[in-house]
């Protein structure tokens, strides 16, 4: 099951003319350079993605620079532009450093609000250099797996292990969310620094590489963070994942409809059977509701970023975090259900290697766990709601 070569079009209320043109440019590039065969070749390669395609996305589309301010050599666009690129990449399951570097790492720096660190690191990320954000502990993202002990006003020694790190095996720079005293801080160091060991680990979703990063007394530079650092980071991260999930869900639906219009049983195409029409109609409703919630979160992330710093911006960041959490949960569950339905509607071939249904199914379950499992996020939402 390959994603059909349908054109990406503007969605009323979501895409401006400029955003629609950006979406079409990304979709056209991926249609040519990231079809099913190219995706399989990419994730089986040394780096787990196609460096040439990433260079094209960076140089011709400016994907890595979109939501980075112009003062840091970025494009100065809103978060929504980055969001729609993530959606298109998710639609094709394109392996790339976009989420780990251009989203998580760049947004960690912007969320921190340290202008000096942003000036040092964001131009490189905008230009396509790969950075990785080390965050999760053994039990997930609620508590970082690394601890920082201060050795000076601007430096620290890192010990511990960060798990589930996107793209650390190809990163030049590591950004580390670490426990420091009674708070959580952000630190930077080269991936090649002494005391750092990066180990690529087996994954369920082959379209995305994950690594374990161990720190044994590694010296890092401290990055100043503001009180709303983690809410800002979580909001952008969850929103980006929901965008990928929406893109994948739409591709699964389109491919399933296409398959049922071609597959015949009892002398009729199976898509003409009313029971299957109802199931695909339910899939469509899930896709569209997921997309609405995802872009609602994107709009709030963009609003919070536009406000910059200060109490109003912090309040907007907390609102964006809650909406993005809801989007992450809903889109995770929607994609898991839709991909499961797709396999059922494809019949026996749905789980064969020749069809892509199993790749979308694995992406569905992989992204559901990434940056927090749905039940964990739901528990936090219940507390925020006073339940």
mmCIF file of C-alpha atoms in Angstrom:
data_model
loop_
_atom_site.group_PDB
_atom_site.id
_atom_site.type_symbol
_atom_site.label_atom_id
_atom_site.label_comp_id
_atom_site.label_asym_id
_atom_site.label_seq_id
_atom_site.Cartn_x
_atom_site.Cartn_y
_atom_site.Cartn_z
ATOM 1 C CA UNK A 1 0.000 0.000 0.000
ATOM 2 C CA UNK A 2 1.727 3.143 -1.168
ATOM 3 C CA UNK A 3 0.428 6.640 -0.532
ATOM 4 C CA UNK A 4 -1.503 7.653 -3.657
ATOM 5 C CA UNK A 5 0.071 10.343 -5.792
ATOM 6 C CA UNK A 6 -2.695 12.818 -5.018
ATOM 7 C CA UNK A 7 -1.998 16.521 -4.932
ATOM 8 C CA UNK A 8 -1.927 18.295 -1.592
ATOM 9 C CA UNK A 9 -4.533 21.026 -1.631
ATOM 10 C CA UNK A 10 -5.442 23.929 0.587
ATOM 11 C CA UNK A 11 -7.827 23.244 3.423
ATOM 12 C CA UNK A 12 -10.353 26.010 4.109
ATOM 13 C CA UNK A 13 -9.491 27.821 7.302
ATOM 14 C CA UNK A 14 -6.033 26.285 7.515
ATOM 15 C CA UNK A 15 -3.840 27.207 4.551
ATOM 16 C CA UNK A 16 -3.249 30.723 3.283
ATOM 17 C CA UNK A 17 -2.206 31.053 -0.368
ATOM 18 C CA UNK A 18 1.462 31.104 0.704
ATOM 19 C CA UNK A 19 1.014 28.100 2.976
ATOM 20 C CA UNK A 20 -0.815 26.218 0.231
ATOM 21 C CA UNK A 21 2.081 26.907 -2.142
ATOM 22 C CA UNK A 22 4.549 25.654 0.472
ATOM 23 C CA UNK A 23 2.487 22.523 1.045
ATOM 24 C CA UNK A 24 2.315 21.863 -2.694
ATOM 25 C CA UNK A 25 6.074 22.340 -3.073
ATOM 26 C CA UNK A 26 6.810 19.852 -0.299
ATOM 27 C CA UNK A 27 4.224 17.371 -1.579
ATOM 28 C CA UNK A 28 5.560 17.559 -5.148
ATOM 29 C CA UNK A 29 9.147 17.020 -3.990
ATOM 30 C CA UNK A 30 8.206 14.042 -1.832
ATOM 31 C CA UNK A 31 6.094 12.538 -4.615
ATOM 32 C CA UNK A 32 9.217 12.465 -6.772
ATOM 33 C CA UNK A 33 11.869 11.676 -4.167
ATOM 34 C CA UNK A 34 10.078 9.825 -1.361
ATOM 35 C CA UNK A 35 7.826 7.190 -2.828
ATOM 36 C CA UNK A 36 7.514 3.770 -1.188
ATOM 37 C CA UNK A 37 10.687 2.384 -2.766
ATOM 38 C CA UNK A 38 12.709 5.468 -1.801
ATOM 39 C CA UNK A 39 11.451 5.337 1.796
ATOM 40 C CA UNK A 40 12.475 1.689 2.098
ATOM 41 C CA UNK A 41 15.888 2.408 0.621
ATOM 42 C CA UNK A 42 16.358 5.348 2.968
ATOM 43 C CA UNK A 43 15.528 3.592 6.225
ATOM 44 C CA UNK A 44 17.757 0.645 5.293
ATOM 45 C CA UNK A 45 20.734 2.952 4.631
ATOM 46 C CA UNK A 46 23.588 3.814 6.986
ATOM 47 C CA UNK A 47 22.029 7.010 8.339
ATOM 48 C CA UNK A 48 18.420 5.840 8.288
ATOM 49 C CA UNK A 49 17.418 8.681 5.950
ATOM 50 C CA UNK A 50 18.402 10.106 2.562
ATOM 51 C CA UNK A 51 20.937 12.947 3.091
ATOM 52 C CA UNK A 52 20.397 14.173 -0.469
ATOM 53 C CA UNK A 53 16.648 14.555 0.077
ATOM 54 C CA UNK A 54 17.257 16.299 3.396
ATOM 55 C CA UNK A 55 19.620 18.724 1.659
ATOM 56 C CA UNK A 56 16.957 19.462 -0.931
ATOM 57 C CA UNK A 57 14.316 20.045 1.740
ATOM 58 C CA UNK A 58 16.700 22.433 3.504
ATOM 59 C CA UNK A 59 18.085 24.281 0.499
ATOM 60 C CA UNK A 60 15.090 24.448 -1.840
ATOM 61 C CA UNK A 61 12.176 24.389 0.621
ATOM 62 C CA UNK A 62 13.889 25.889 3.657
ATOM 63 C CA UNK A 63 12.150 23.298 5.841
ATOM 64 C CA UNK A 64 14.617 23.422 8.734
ATOM 65 C CA UNK A 65 14.560 27.233 8.894
ATOM 66 C CA UNK A 66 10.820 27.899 8.699
ATOM 67 C CA UNK A 67 9.954 28.674 12.326
ATOM 68 C CA UNK A 68 13.415 29.983 13.264
ATOM 69 C CA UNK A 69 13.480 33.805 13.561
ATOM 70 C CA UNK A 70 15.316 35.780 10.879
ATOM 71 C CA UNK A 71 17.787 37.107 13.453
ATOM 72 C CA UNK A 72 19.085 33.541 13.774
ATOM 73 C CA UNK A 73 19.278 32.968 9.989
ATOM 74 C CA UNK A 74 15.807 31.449 9.843
ATOM 75 C CA UNK A 75 12.861 32.172 7.577
ATOM 76 C CA UNK A 76 10.844 33.883 10.288
ATOM 77 C CA UNK A 77 7.629 32.068 9.355
ATOM 78 C CA UNK A 78 4.990 30.991 11.864
ATOM 79 C CA UNK A 79 4.766 27.607 13.519
ATOM 80 C CA UNK A 80 1.949 26.641 11.134
ATOM 81 C CA UNK A 81 4.400 26.460 8.198
ATOM 82 C CA UNK A 82 6.561 23.965 10.088
ATOM 83 C CA UNK A 83 3.414 22.099 11.095
ATOM 84 C CA UNK A 84 2.237 21.554 7.533
ATOM 85 C CA UNK A 85 5.706 20.363 6.452
ATOM 86 C CA UNK A 86 5.559 17.788 9.269
ATOM 87 C CA UNK A 87 2.141 16.715 7.982
ATOM 88 C CA UNK A 88 3.454 16.153 4.460
ATOM 89 C CA UNK A 89 6.497 14.236 5.736
ATOM 90 C CA UNK A 90 4.164 12.080 7.816
ATOM 91 C CA UNK A 91 1.980 11.437 4.789
ATOM 92 C CA UNK A 92 4.923 9.834 3.001
ATOM 93 C CA UNK A 93 6.607 8.361 6.128
ATOM 94 C CA UNK A 94 9.708 10.191 4.907
ATOM 95 C CA UNK A 95 12.710 9.462 7.152
ATOM 96 C CA UNK A 96 14.455 12.769 7.915
ATOM 97 C CA UNK A 97 16.010 14.819 10.744
ATOM 98 C CA UNK A 98 13.034 17.206 10.640
ATOM 99 C CA UNK A 99 11.370 16.178 13.894
ATOM 100 C CA UNK A 100 14.500 15.527 15.943
ATOM 101 C CA UNK A 101 16.565 18.489 14.758
ATOM 102 C CA UNK A 102 14.484 21.217 13.124
ATOM 103 C CA UNK A 103 11.576 20.765 15.537
ATOM 104 C CA UNK A 104 12.661 19.351 18.909
ATOM 105 C CA UNK A 105 16.162 20.822 19.055
ATOM 106 C CA UNK A 106 15.285 24.181 17.509
ATOM 107 C CA UNK A 107 12.161 24.547 19.626
ATOM 108 C CA UNK A 108 14.066 23.642 22.788
ATOM 109 C CA UNK A 109 16.381 26.588 22.131
ATOM 110 C CA UNK A 110 13.526 28.948 21.323
ATOM 111 C CA UNK A 111 11.540 27.743 24.325
ATOM 112 C CA UNK A 112 14.534 28.374 26.595
ATOM 113 C CA UNK A 113 14.708 32.002 25.499
ATOM 114 C CA UNK A 114 18.516 32.256 25.732
ATOM 115 C CA UNK A 115 19.478 34.631 22.897
ATOM 116 C CA UNK A 116 23.172 33.772 23.129
ATOM 117 C CA UNK A 117 22.589 30.023 22.776
ATOM 118 C CA UNK A 118 20.127 30.620 19.943
ATOM 119 C CA UNK A 119 22.674 32.760 18.101
ATOM 120 C CA UNK A 120 25.291 30.011 18.475
ATOM 121 C CA UNK A 121 23.206 27.041 17.471
ATOM 122 C CA UNK A 122 20.106 27.981 15.488
ATOM 123 C CA UNK A 123 21.889 29.133 12.301
ATOM 124 C CA UNK A 124 23.443 25.693 11.967
ATOM 125 C CA UNK A 125 20.130 23.920 12.538
ATOM 126 C CA UNK A 126 18.424 26.239 10.039
ATOM 127 C CA UNK A 127 21.131 25.316 7.531
ATOM 128 C CA UNK A 128 20.485 21.596 7.931
ATOM 129 C CA UNK A 129 23.063 20.611 10.542
ATOM 130 C CA UNK A 130 21.642 17.792 12.635
ATOM 131 C CA UNK A 131 21.099 18.334 16.345
ATOM 132 C CA UNK A 132 19.460 15.921 18.776
ATOM 133 C CA UNK A 133 17.464 16.560 21.931
ATOM 134 C CA UNK A 134 18.254 14.183 24.816
ATOM 135 C CA UNK A 135 15.324 14.135 27.208
ATOM 136 C CA UNK A 136 13.652 10.897 28.260
ATOM 137 C CA UNK A 137 14.624 8.755 31.213
ATOM 138 C CA UNK A 138 14.191 5.013 31.332
ATOM 139 C CA UNK A 139 10.517 5.371 32.215
ATOM 140 C CA UNK A 140 9.716 8.118 29.720
ATOM 141 C CA UNK A 141 9.714 11.878 29.313
ATOM 142 C CA UNK A 142 8.159 12.889 32.632
ATOM 143 C CA UNK A 143 11.556 12.752 34.355
ATOM 144 C CA UNK A 144 14.783 13.349 32.378
ATOM 145 C CA UNK A 145 17.321 10.563 32.428
ATOM 146 C CA UNK A 146 20.322 12.863 32.900
ATOM 147 C CA UNK A 147 21.436 14.878 35.924
ATOM 148 C CA UNK A 148 23.577 18.009 35.752
ATOM 149 C CA UNK A 149 25.966 19.102 38.487
ATOM 150 C CA UNK A 150 27.226 22.669 38.262
ATOM 151 C CA UNK A 151 30.966 23.220 37.887
ATOM 152 C CA UNK A 152 30.771 26.940 37.152
ATOM 153 C CA UNK A 153 28.302 29.707 36.251
ATOM 154 C CA UNK A 154 27.993 28.532 32.651
ATOM 155 C CA UNK A 155 29.017 24.867 32.714
ATOM 156 C CA UNK A 156 27.962 21.567 34.221
ATOM 157 C CA UNK A 157 28.909 17.903 34.361
ATOM 158 C CA UNK A 158 26.327 15.503 32.945
ATOM 159 C CA UNK A 159 25.755 11.969 34.200
ATOM 160 C CA UNK A 160 23.039 9.479 33.365
ATOM 161 C CA UNK A 161 21.340 8.092 30.269
ATOM 162 C CA UNK A 162 18.907 9.654 27.831
ATOM 163 C CA UNK A 163 16.654 7.164 26.075
ATOM 164 C CA UNK A 164 14.668 7.253 22.821
ATOM 165 C CA UNK A 165 16.745 10.089 21.332
ATOM 166 C CA UNK A 166 15.810 10.945 17.740
ATOM 167 C CA UNK A 167 18.777 11.168 15.375
ATOM 168 C CA UNK A 168 21.547 11.191 17.976
ATOM 169 C CA UNK A 169 23.628 8.777 15.879
ATOM 170 C CA UNK A 170 24.026 11.403 13.124
ATOM 171 C CA UNK A 171 23.919 14.556 15.267
ATOM 172 C CA UNK A 172 26.677 17.142 15.491
ATOM 173 C CA UNK A 173 25.253 18.845 18.577
ATOM 174 C CA UNK A 174 23.418 17.411 21.557
ATOM 175 C CA UNK A 175 20.946 19.431 23.584
ATOM 176 C CA UNK A 176 20.183 17.840 26.938
ATOM 177 C CA UNK A 177 17.151 18.331 29.149
ATOM 178 C CA UNK A 178 18.561 17.440 32.559
ATOM 179 C CA UNK A 179 17.619 17.536 36.219
ATOM 180 C CA UNK A 180 19.628 20.201 38.018
ATOM 181 C CA UNK A 181 18.890 20.639 41.697
ATOM 182 C CA UNK A 182 15.123 20.863 42.120
ATOM 183 C CA UNK A 183 14.484 22.050 38.569
ATOM 184 C CA UNK A 184 15.028 21.019 34.970
ATOM 185 C CA UNK A 185 17.568 22.802 32.771
ATOM 186 C CA UNK A 186 18.920 22.708 29.222
ATOM 187 C CA UNK A 187 22.546 22.055 28.283
ATOM 188 C CA UNK A 188 24.581 21.818 25.078
ATOM 189 C CA UNK A 189 27.677 19.889 24.059
ATOM 190 C CA UNK A 190 29.168 18.341 20.919
ATOM 191 C CA UNK A 191 28.048 14.808 20.153
ATOM 192 C CA UNK A 192 31.735 13.869 19.961
ATOM 193 C CA UNK A 193 32.547 15.198 23.459
ATOM 194 C CA UNK A 194 34.447 13.070 25.965
ATOM 195 C CA UNK A 195 32.150 11.134 28.255
ATOM 196 C CA UNK A 196 29.398 10.749 25.643
ATOM 197 C CA UNK A 197 28.432 7.359 24.197
ATOM 198 C CA UNK A 198 25.738 7.137 21.520
ATOM 199 C CA UNK A 199 24.235 3.720 20.748
ATOM 200 C CA UNK A 200 21.623 3.223 18.066
ATOM 201 C CA UNK A 201 18.908 0.871 19.330
ATOM 202 C CA UNK A 202 16.458 -1.499 17.609
ATOM 203 C CA UNK A 203 13.111 0.101 16.780
ATOM 204 C CA UNK A 204 9.613 -1.043 15.910
ATOM 205 C CA UNK A 205 9.157 1.764 13.378
ATOM 206 C CA UNK A 206 11.973 1.403 10.814
ATOM 207 C CA UNK A 207 11.319 4.858 9.326
ATOM 208 C CA UNK A 208 12.745 6.580 12.418
ATOM 209 C CA UNK A 209 16.052 5.982 14.216
ATOM 210 C CA UNK A 210 16.332 6.127 18.000
ATOM 211 C CA UNK A 211 19.449 6.065 20.160
ATOM 212 C CA UNK A 212 20.517 5.702 23.755
ATOM 213 C CA UNK A 213 22.933 8.436 24.850
ATOM 214 C CA UNK A 214 25.045 7.829 27.958
ATOM 215 C CA UNK A 215 26.800 10.645 29.802
ATOM 216 C CA UNK A 216 29.718 9.847 32.097
ATOM 217 C CA UNK A 217 31.021 13.109 33.510
ATOM 218 C CA UNK A 218 30.643 14.953 30.190
ATOM 219 C CA UNK A 219 31.214 18.704 30.338
ATOM 220 C CA UNK A 220 28.365 20.770 28.922
ATOM 221 C CA UNK A 221 27.454 24.435 28.565
ATOM 222 C CA UNK A 222 24.411 25.591 30.511
ATOM 223 C CA UNK A 223 21.602 27.333 28.617
ATOM 224 C CA UNK A 224 19.437 29.764 30.544
ATOM 225 C CA UNK A 225 15.778 28.748 30.585
ATOM 226 C CA UNK A 226 12.602 30.646 31.473
ATOM 227 C CA UNK A 227 9.810 29.285 33.706
ATOM 228 C CA UNK A 228 7.646 28.327 30.720
ATOM 229 C CA UNK A 229 10.467 26.382 29.026
ATOM 230 C CA UNK A 230 8.975 22.901 29.326
ATOM 231 C CA UNK A 231 5.370 23.909 28.477
ATOM 232 C CA UNK A 232 6.616 25.688 25.331
ATOM 233 C CA UNK A 233 8.745 22.711 24.336
ATOM 234 C CA UNK A 234 6.035 20.153 24.984
ATOM 235 C CA UNK A 235 3.458 22.199 23.068
ATOM 236 C CA UNK A 236 5.601 22.375 19.917
ATOM 237 C CA UNK A 237 6.715 18.745 20.191
ATOM 238 C CA UNK A 238 3.238 17.294 20.668
ATOM 239 C CA UNK A 239 1.787 19.500 17.951
ATOM 240 C CA UNK A 240 4.464 18.378 15.469
ATOM 241 C CA UNK A 241 3.837 14.711 16.207
ATOM 242 C CA UNK A 242 0.104 15.214 15.753
ATOM 243 C CA UNK A 243 0.810 16.797 12.353
ATOM 244 C CA UNK A 244 2.805 13.735 11.288
ATOM 245 C CA UNK A 245 0.010 11.489 12.513
ATOM 246 C CA UNK A 246 -2.616 13.431 10.567
ATOM 247 C CA UNK A 247 -0.549 13.163 7.382
ATOM 248 C CA UNK A 248 -0.096 9.420 7.866
ATOM 249 C CA UNK A 249 -3.783 8.941 8.649
ATOM 250 C CA UNK A 250 -4.804 10.696 5.447
ATOM 251 C CA UNK A 251 -2.390 8.581 3.406
ATOM 252 C CA UNK A 252 -3.741 5.393 4.959
ATOM 253 C CA UNK A 253 -7.317 6.422 4.175
ATOM 254 C CA UNK A 254 -6.517 7.385 0.581
ATOM 255 C CA UNK A 255 -4.633 4.161 -0.064
ATOM 256 C CA UNK A 256 -7.404 2.075 1.473
ATOM 257 C CA UNK A 257 -10.064 3.738 -0.677
ATOM 258 C CA UNK A 258 -7.898 3.205 -3.748
ATOM 259 C CA UNK A 259 -7.371 -0.466 -2.913
ATOM 260 C CA UNK A 260 -11.080 -1.123 -2.339
ATOM 261 C CA UNK A 261 -11.861 0.474 -5.711
ATOM 262 C CA UNK A 262 -9.513 -1.989 -7.423
ATOM 263 C CA UNK A 263 -9.929 -5.249 -5.488
ATOM 264 C CA UNK A 264 -12.763 -7.468 -6.713
ATOM 265 C CA UNK A 265 -14.662 -10.121 -4.813
ATOM 266 C CA UNK A 266 -17.781 -11.967 -5.922
ATOM 267 C CA UNK A 267 -17.557 -10.145 -9.244
ATOM 268 C CA UNK A 268 -17.684 -6.647 -7.683
ATOM 269 C CA UNK A 269 -15.133 -4.179 -6.414
ATOM 270 C CA UNK A 270 -15.181 -4.494 -2.636
ATOM 271 C CA UNK A 271 -15.501 -0.734 -2.233
ATOM 272 C CA UNK A 272 -19.083 -1.034 -3.455
ATOM 273 C CA UNK A 273 -20.087 -3.080 -0.401
ATOM 274 C CA UNK A 274 -22.059 -0.921 2.001
ATOM 275 C CA UNK A 275 -20.393 -2.299 5.133
ATOM 276 C CA UNK A 276 -16.972 -1.301 3.837
ATOM 277 C CA UNK A 277 -18.249 2.117 2.783
ATOM 278 C CA UNK A 278 -19.405 2.700 6.360
ATOM 279 C CA UNK A 279 -16.020 1.712 7.776
ATOM 280 C CA UNK A 280 -14.186 4.023 5.396
ATOM 281 C CA UNK A 281 -16.618 6.828 6.211
ATOM 282 C CA UNK A 282 -15.731 6.372 9.878
ATOM 283 C CA UNK A 283 -12.040 6.510 8.951
ATOM 284 C CA UNK A 284 -12.646 9.779 7.092
ATOM 285 C CA UNK A 285 -14.395 11.336 10.089
ATOM 286 C CA UNK A 286 -11.477 10.341 12.334
ATOM 287 C CA UNK A 287 -8.973 11.862 9.911
ATOM 288 C CA UNK A 288 -10.793 15.161 9.664
ATOM 289 C CA UNK A 289 -11.443 15.543 13.394
ATOM 290 C CA UNK A 290 -7.796 14.702 14.101
ATOM 291 C CA UNK A 291 -6.668 17.284 11.566
ATOM 292 C CA UNK A 292 -8.915 19.960 13.083
ATOM 293 C CA UNK A 293 -7.543 19.371 16.569
ATOM 294 C CA UNK A 294 -3.959 19.228 15.318
ATOM 295 C CA UNK A 295 -4.242 22.577 13.541
ATOM 296 C CA UNK A 296 -6.023 24.110 16.506
ATOM 297 C CA UNK A 297 -2.952 23.201 18.561
ATOM 298 C CA UNK A 298 -0.692 24.595 15.837
ATOM 299 C CA UNK A 299 -2.532 27.917 15.894
ATOM 300 C CA UNK A 300 -2.079 28.220 19.665
ATOM 301 C CA UNK A 301 1.620 27.329 19.432
ATOM 302 C CA UNK A 302 2.044 30.012 16.762
ATOM 303 C CA UNK A 303 0.179 32.535 18.918
ATOM 304 C CA UNK A 304 2.350 31.842 21.963
ATOM 305 C CA UNK A 305 5.536 32.131 19.917
ATOM 306 C CA UNK A 306 4.395 35.406 18.363
ATOM 307 C CA UNK A 307 3.905 36.923 21.819
ATOM 308 C CA UNK A 308 7.577 36.361 22.639
ATOM 309 C CA UNK A 309 8.306 36.720 26.360
ATOM 310 C CA UNK A 310 6.357 37.927 29.348
ATOM 311 C CA UNK A 311 3.280 36.883 31.361
ATOM 312 C CA UNK A 312 0.896 36.966 28.399
ATOM 313 C CA UNK A 313 3.240 34.769 26.359
ATOM 314 C CA UNK A 314 3.640 32.326 29.246
ATOM 315 C CA UNK A 315 -0.138 32.091 29.675
ATOM 316 C CA UNK A 316 -0.515 31.450 25.946
ATOM 317 C CA UNK A 317 2.195 28.769 26.141
ATOM 318 C CA UNK A 318 0.319 26.925 28.888
ATOM 319 C CA UNK A 319 -2.878 27.051 26.797
ATOM 320 C CA UNK A 320 -0.991 25.740 23.764
ATOM 321 C CA UNK A 321 0.479 22.923 25.860
ATOM 322 C CA UNK A 322 -2.977 21.731 26.902
ATOM 323 C CA UNK A 323 -4.356 21.867 23.349
ATOM 324 C CA UNK A 324 -1.272 20.118 21.962
ATOM 325 C CA UNK A 325 -1.564 17.417 24.633
ATOM 326 C CA UNK A 326 -5.153 16.792 23.570
ATOM 327 C CA UNK A 327 -4.053 16.671 19.919
ATOM 328 C CA UNK A 328 -1.267 14.195 20.701
ATOM 329 C CA UNK A 329 -3.669 11.870 22.504
ATOM 330 C CA UNK A 330 -6.499 12.073 19.969
ATOM 331 C CA UNK A 331 -4.292 11.841 16.870
ATOM 332 C CA UNK A 332 -2.329 8.935 18.362
ATOM 333 C CA UNK A 333 -5.465 6.950 19.005
ATOM 334 C CA UNK A 334 -6.989 7.941 15.664
ATOM 335 C CA UNK A 335 -3.963 6.830 13.635
ATOM 336 C CA UNK A 336 -3.683 3.544 15.516
ATOM 337 C CA UNK A 337 -7.342 2.787 14.835
ATOM 338 C CA UNK A 338 -7.233 3.929 11.196
ATOM 339 C CA UNK A 339 -4.090 1.943 10.407
ATOM 340 C CA UNK A 340 -5.638 -1.130 12.017
ATOM 341 C CA UNK A 341 -8.803 -0.703 9.959
ATOM 342 C CA UNK A 342 -6.692 -0.322 6.830
ATOM 343 C CA UNK A 343 -4.996 -3.650 7.412
ATOM 344 C CA UNK A 344 -8.385 -5.287 7.912
ATOM 345 C CA UNK A 345 -9.800 -3.760 4.725
ATOM 346 C CA UNK A 346 -6.746 -4.845 2.754
ATOM 347 C CA UNK A 347 -7.341 -8.419 3.821
ATOM 348 C CA UNK A 348 -4.438 -10.876 3.796
ATOM 349 C CA UNK A 349 -2.082 -8.601 1.846
ATOM 350 C CA UNK A 350 -2.387 -5.908 4.520
ATOM 351 C CA UNK A 351 0.460 -7.329 6.565
ATOM 352 C CA UNK A 352 2.723 -8.400 3.717
ATOM 353 C CA UNK A 353 6.054 -6.682 3.145
ATOM 354 C CA UNK A 354 5.078 -5.642 -0.392
ATOM 355 C CA UNK A 355 2.345 -3.330 0.892
ATOM 356 C CA UNK A 356 3.025 -0.298 3.089
ATOM 357 C CA UNK A 357 0.113 -0.859 5.472
ATOM 358 C CA UNK A 358 2.415 -2.430 8.045
ATOM 359 C CA UNK A 359 4.775 0.572 7.903
ATOM 360 C CA UNK A 360 1.937 2.965 8.723
ATOM 361 C CA UNK A 361 0.767 0.615 11.467
ATOM 362 C CA UNK A 362 4.248 0.632 13.008
ATOM 363 C CA UNK A 363 4.504 4.416 12.671
ATOM 364 C CA UNK A 364 1.127 4.709 14.394
ATOM 365 C CA UNK A 365 2.228 2.759 17.431
ATOM 366 C CA UNK A 366 5.707 4.293 17.479
ATOM 367 C CA UNK A 367 4.496 7.888 17.479
ATOM 368 C CA UNK A 368 1.847 7.079 20.078
ATOM 369 C CA UNK A 369 4.657 6.244 22.517
ATOM 370 C CA UNK A 370 6.993 9.062 21.470
ATOM 371 C CA UNK A 371 7.216 11.977 23.946
ATOM 372 C CA UNK A 372 4.721 10.402 26.295
ATOM 373 C CA UNK A 373 2.133 7.660 26.106
ATOM 374 C CA UNK A 374 -1.502 8.755 25.654
ATOM 375 C CA UNK A 375 -2.597 7.455 29.071
ATOM 376 C CA UNK A 376 0.188 9.429 30.779
ATOM 377 C CA UNK A 377 -0.757 12.624 28.977
ATOM 378 C CA UNK A 378 -4.450 12.032 29.751
ATOM 379 C CA UNK A 379 -3.620 11.727 33.452
ATOM 380 C CA UNK A 380 -1.813 15.082 33.311
ATOM 381 C CA UNK A 381 -4.760 16.634 31.466
ATOM 382 C CA UNK A 382 -7.124 15.402 34.161
ATOM 383 C CA UNK A 383 -5.019 17.122 36.817
ATOM 384 C CA UNK A 384 -4.929 20.345 34.746
ATOM 385 C CA UNK A 385 -8.722 20.173 34.441
ATOM 386 C CA UNK A 386 -9.130 19.659 38.176
ATOM 387 C CA UNK A 387 -10.614 16.201 37.801
#
